[in-house]
XYZ file of C-alpha atoms in Angstrom:
303
model
C -16.360 71.236 31.969
C -15.899 67.944 30.208
C -18.212 65.128 31.404
C -15.164 62.834 31.392
C -13.073 65.080 33.778
C -12.183 63.702 37.252
C -14.335 66.301 38.974
C -17.506 65.163 37.209
C -16.915 61.428 37.846
C -18.484 61.065 41.291
C -21.665 62.911 40.272
C -22.107 61.264 36.821
C -21.350 57.625 37.781
C -24.840 56.861 39.281
C -26.469 58.273 36.125
C -24.363 56.021 33.890
C -25.358 52.988 35.996
C -29.003 53.991 35.737
C -28.774 54.370 31.967
C -27.075 50.991 31.608
C -29.734 49.357 33.782
C -32.543 50.941 31.800
C -30.932 49.847 28.532
C -30.634 46.256 29.754
C -34.243 46.221 30.913
C -35.403 47.713 27.612
C -33.447 45.105 25.689
C -35.003 42.311 27.732
C -38.458 43.787 27.284
C -38.001 44.034 23.514
C -36.747 40.460 23.328
C -39.689 39.324 25.415
C -42.069 41.081 23.047
C -40.379 39.622 19.966
C -40.284 36.120 21.445
C -37.274 34.491 22.996
C -38.634 30.964 23.413
C -38.558 28.280 20.667
C -41.451 28.154 18.254
C -44.291 25.687 18.874
C -45.887 23.497 16.205
C -49.454 23.808 14.947
C -51.361 20.885 13.452
C -54.926 20.229 12.311
C -56.851 17.116 13.278
C -57.963 15.297 11.140
C -56.182 17.516 8.589
C -56.026 20.987 7.024
C -58.582 20.109 4.277
C -62.012 20.072 5.909
C -65.368 19.664 4.134
C -67.968 22.382 4.526
C -69.527 22.558 8.033
C -67.367 19.733 9.372
C -65.344 20.108 12.584
C -61.598 20.397 13.046
C -59.276 20.779 16.038
C -56.119 22.881 15.892
C -53.439 21.582 18.268
C -50.586 23.820 19.404
C -47.667 21.935 20.952
C -45.080 23.893 22.959
C -42.431 23.023 25.538
C -42.369 22.226 29.278
C -43.102 25.250 31.417
C -45.729 26.756 29.137
C -48.730 28.105 31.039
C -50.703 29.784 28.252
C -51.285 29.175 24.567
C -52.606 31.648 22.011
C -54.129 31.041 18.565
C -54.151 33.840 16.007
C -55.523 34.093 12.510
C -53.488 36.086 10.024
C -55.169 39.334 9.053
C -57.326 39.425 12.190
C -56.761 41.245 15.481
C -58.744 38.637 17.411
C -57.128 35.702 19.191
C -58.011 32.812 21.488
C -56.116 31.982 24.682
C -56.050 28.701 26.562
C -54.528 28.407 30.026
C -52.857 25.053 30.648
C -49.817 23.558 32.303
C -49.322 20.905 29.635
C -47.231 20.854 26.500
C -50.257 21.100 24.213
C -53.432 23.120 23.852
C -56.484 22.386 21.722
C -58.512 24.940 19.765
C -61.646 23.259 18.378
C -63.583 24.696 15.443
C -66.988 22.967 15.474
C -68.073 23.996 11.959
C -65.770 25.092 9.174
C -67.346 27.859 7.093
C -65.795 30.545 4.852
C -65.041 32.984 7.700
C -63.118 30.318 9.642
C -60.756 29.463 6.780
C -57.320 31.009 6.311
C -53.846 30.834 7.825
C -53.400 30.337 11.566
C -50.399 30.402 13.879
C -49.975 29.867 17.604
C -47.683 30.940 20.454
C -47.141 29.918 24.050
C -46.070 31.843 27.157
C -43.762 30.735 29.905
C -43.645 33.042 32.957
C -43.585 36.472 31.305
C -42.089 35.542 27.933
C -43.919 34.680 24.729
C -42.460 32.273 22.236
C -41.785 32.800 18.586
C -44.880 32.116 16.446
C -45.329 28.726 14.866
C -45.194 28.125 11.150
C -48.509 29.208 9.601
C -51.136 26.514 9.014
C -53.552 27.067 6.155
C -57.028 25.776 6.961
C -58.997 25.031 3.782
C -62.706 24.358 3.398
C -63.647 21.919 0.622
C -66.959 20.979 -1.064
C -67.630 24.628 -1.944
C -67.802 23.837 -5.699
C -68.620 20.724 -7.707
C -65.886 18.110 -7.887
C -63.569 17.974 -10.935
C -62.307 14.818 -12.632
C -58.753 13.475 -12.596
C -57.167 11.376 -15.356
C -53.669 10.176 -16.264
C -52.041 10.603 -19.688
C -51.176 8.275 -21.314
C -52.521 6.033 -18.532
C -52.455 5.258 -14.790
C -49.754 2.579 -15.231
C -46.325 4.119 -15.798
C -42.959 2.455 -16.235
C -40.206 3.438 -13.845
C -38.349 6.528 -15.095
C -41.028 7.578 -17.598
C -43.199 10.709 -17.532
C -46.910 11.029 -16.856
C -49.416 13.893 -16.883
C -52.214 14.065 -14.314
C -54.993 16.228 -15.759
C -57.589 17.846 -13.487
C -60.686 18.934 -15.439
C -63.732 20.861 -14.219
C -67.071 21.798 -15.760
C -66.381 25.515 -15.370
C -63.362 27.759 -15.501
C -61.145 28.150 -12.420
C -57.934 30.125 -11.935
C -56.176 27.453 -9.857
C -56.075 23.707 -9.450
C -54.470 21.617 -6.729
C -53.167 18.053 -6.836
C -52.918 16.197 -3.534
C -51.466 12.762 -2.832
C -53.060 10.791 -0.027
C -50.897 10.619 3.081
C -48.799 13.707 2.303
C -49.038 17.148 3.865
C -47.801 19.012 0.802
C -49.720 19.510 -2.421
C -49.010 20.774 -5.929
C -50.700 23.920 -7.230
C -51.011 24.961 -10.859
C -52.772 27.654 -12.858
C -55.791 26.655 -14.881
C -55.912 26.618 -18.694
C -59.494 26.920 -19.862
C -61.222 24.302 -17.709
C -58.289 22.099 -16.742
C -54.734 22.035 -15.426
C -51.916 19.576 -16.131
C -49.522 18.299 -13.476
C -46.337 16.849 -14.981
C -44.594 14.060 -13.084
C -41.173 13.547 -14.694
C -39.033 10.425 -14.359
C -41.376 8.784 -11.882
C -40.057 6.618 -9.065
C -41.675 4.125 -6.731
C -42.391 7.011 -4.321
C -44.812 8.532 -6.876
C -47.124 5.533 -6.675
C -50.310 6.105 -4.712
C -53.782 7.634 -4.669
C -54.271 11.174 -5.999
C -57.142 13.673 -5.876
C -57.469 17.177 -7.291
C -59.365 20.343 -6.386
C -60.227 23.638 -8.071
C -60.706 27.134 -6.649
C -60.871 30.806 -7.595
C -58.315 33.528 -6.977
C -60.551 35.486 -4.599
C -61.356 32.407 -2.482
C -57.945 30.850 -1.910
C -59.134 28.784 1.078
C -62.474 27.659 -0.353
C -61.992 24.720 -2.689
C -64.166 22.398 -4.684
C -65.094 18.921 -3.578
C -62.269 16.440 -4.185
C -62.208 14.463 -7.391
C -62.620 10.710 -7.345
C -59.310 9.060 -6.407
C -56.872 8.079 -9.146
C -54.551 5.161 -8.393
C -51.166 5.703 -10.015
C -49.146 2.486 -10.398
C -45.424 2.449 -11.137
C -44.111 -0.642 -12.911
C -40.537 -1.761 -13.348
C -39.195 -2.186 -16.867
C -38.991 -5.973 -16.378
C -42.797 -6.014 -16.000
C -43.105 -5.461 -19.764
C -43.767 -8.937 -21.292
C -41.510 -8.268 -24.282
C -38.683 -6.931 -22.129
C -39.274 -9.659 -19.589
C -38.647 -12.466 -22.102
C -35.536 -10.873 -23.531
C -33.999 -9.935 -20.194
C -34.751 -13.179 -18.314
C -32.052 -15.884 -18.595
C -33.088 -19.035 -20.421
C -34.211 -21.857 -18.169
C -33.718 -25.570 -18.852
C -37.292 -25.828 -20.159
C -36.671 -22.956 -22.579
C -33.400 -24.560 -23.701
C -35.158 -27.882 -24.361
C -37.864 -26.163 -26.351
C -35.262 -24.352 -28.420
C -33.408 -27.630 -29.055
C -36.607 -29.323 -30.195
C -37.391 -26.430 -32.504
C -33.876 -26.541 -33.927
C -34.108 -30.321 -34.554
C -37.457 -29.826 -36.217
C -35.928 -27.238 -38.540
C -33.058 -29.552 -39.458
C -35.536 -32.350 -40.195
C -37.502 -30.097 -42.501
C -34.343 -29.154 -44.362
C -33.460 -32.855 -44.806
C -36.954 -33.597 -46.077
C -36.790 -30.749 -48.542
C -33.389 -31.963 -49.752
C -34.677 -35.492 -50.324
C -37.704 -34.187 -52.166
C -35.461 -32.109 -54.418
C -33.257 -35.118 -55.102
C -36.302 -37.209 -56.059
C -37.456 -34.488 -58.434
C -34.032 -34.392 -60.049
C -34.017 -38.202 -60.533
C -37.522 -38.094 -61.983
C -36.417 -35.368 -64.347
C -33.463 -37.429 -65.498
C -35.671 -40.481 -66.060
C -38.157 -38.397 -68.046
C -35.384 -37.015 -70.237
C -33.972 -40.499 -70.846
C -37.437 -41.836 -71.714
C -37.998 -38.974 -74.122
C -34.675 -39.612 -75.838
C -35.395 -43.360 -76.026
C -38.808 -42.744 -77.578
C -37.354 -40.293 -80.088
C -34.694 -42.847 -81.154
C -37.278 -45.595 -81.614
C -39.353 -43.385 -83.881
C -36.360 -42.566 -86.043
C -35.440 -46.224 -86.418
C -39.003 -47.117 -87.358
C -39.049 -44.483 -90.056
C -35.785 -45.808 -91.542
C -37.160 -49.385 -91.771
C -40.257 -48.431 -93.805
C -40.103 -49.170 -97.752
C -39.753 -46.144 -99.938
C -42.823 -45.198 -102.094
C -42.201 -44.656 -105.903
C -42.591 -41.128 -107.056
C -45.351 -40.032 -109.459
C -42.850 -39.251 -112.232
C -41.580 -42.837 -112.275
C -45.091 -44.210 -112.363
C -45.965 -42.029 -115.412
C -42.854 -43.188 -117.265
C -43.836 -46.742 -116.945
C -47.206 -46.081 -118.510
């Protein structure tokens, strides 16, 4: 007999209701296990980069109605619960050591439902290796729109280097080449100005970094800060115009003086030529006025 025939309806209807109820309950249970509430946020105070054996507090912030918070570390089955009626729970870590580093996330529970997990927070321990050095190529002063290279150099070889700007949560990571790594900042803007530090670490200790380098102050200058560009781009003031006028008058005066000197030389030349011609004429006239001397042949004839 078909289960959909009229005769089977009265006996099968309670079973269908029971199956539908069980399916709805199972769906709700699965959703409760997966997390139906909004995700909380997880932050580290004073920050996610903590020196060796220093303390840090992880704060999980949920929503009204939360009565329990849970902190988990990725890769570990252990967790920590805090019962509270507030919107935030604190998870202090009194001393950061290698086994406390790694990625953490938190959840909160309201009534019988757990929330979605928060975004993972990576807790890093610093001061595990000696500090590297940080330098800027070609220099720490960069003109707006130009490129600069921040080079992090260590005394030994590391697989990875990290560049961090003070006041920002994000950081740049780069693979090491020999004992250094270069971080290229292209077409810098005013937002790139600030204090930078770098770290180094090995591949098998991703959350155990070196001590931070000494800070490097990167300064971004506008193109008009260049003295040569500044003079050419700035409009001439009245003082500059006066100076230019004086210089121009001085040049004209020099040209007049040179012209007069040339004219004097020409006049002197003419006078010298006239004197030379006058002297030459006087000598010729003097020679013509002298008596002629008898020749030797005439003198012999007379004897």
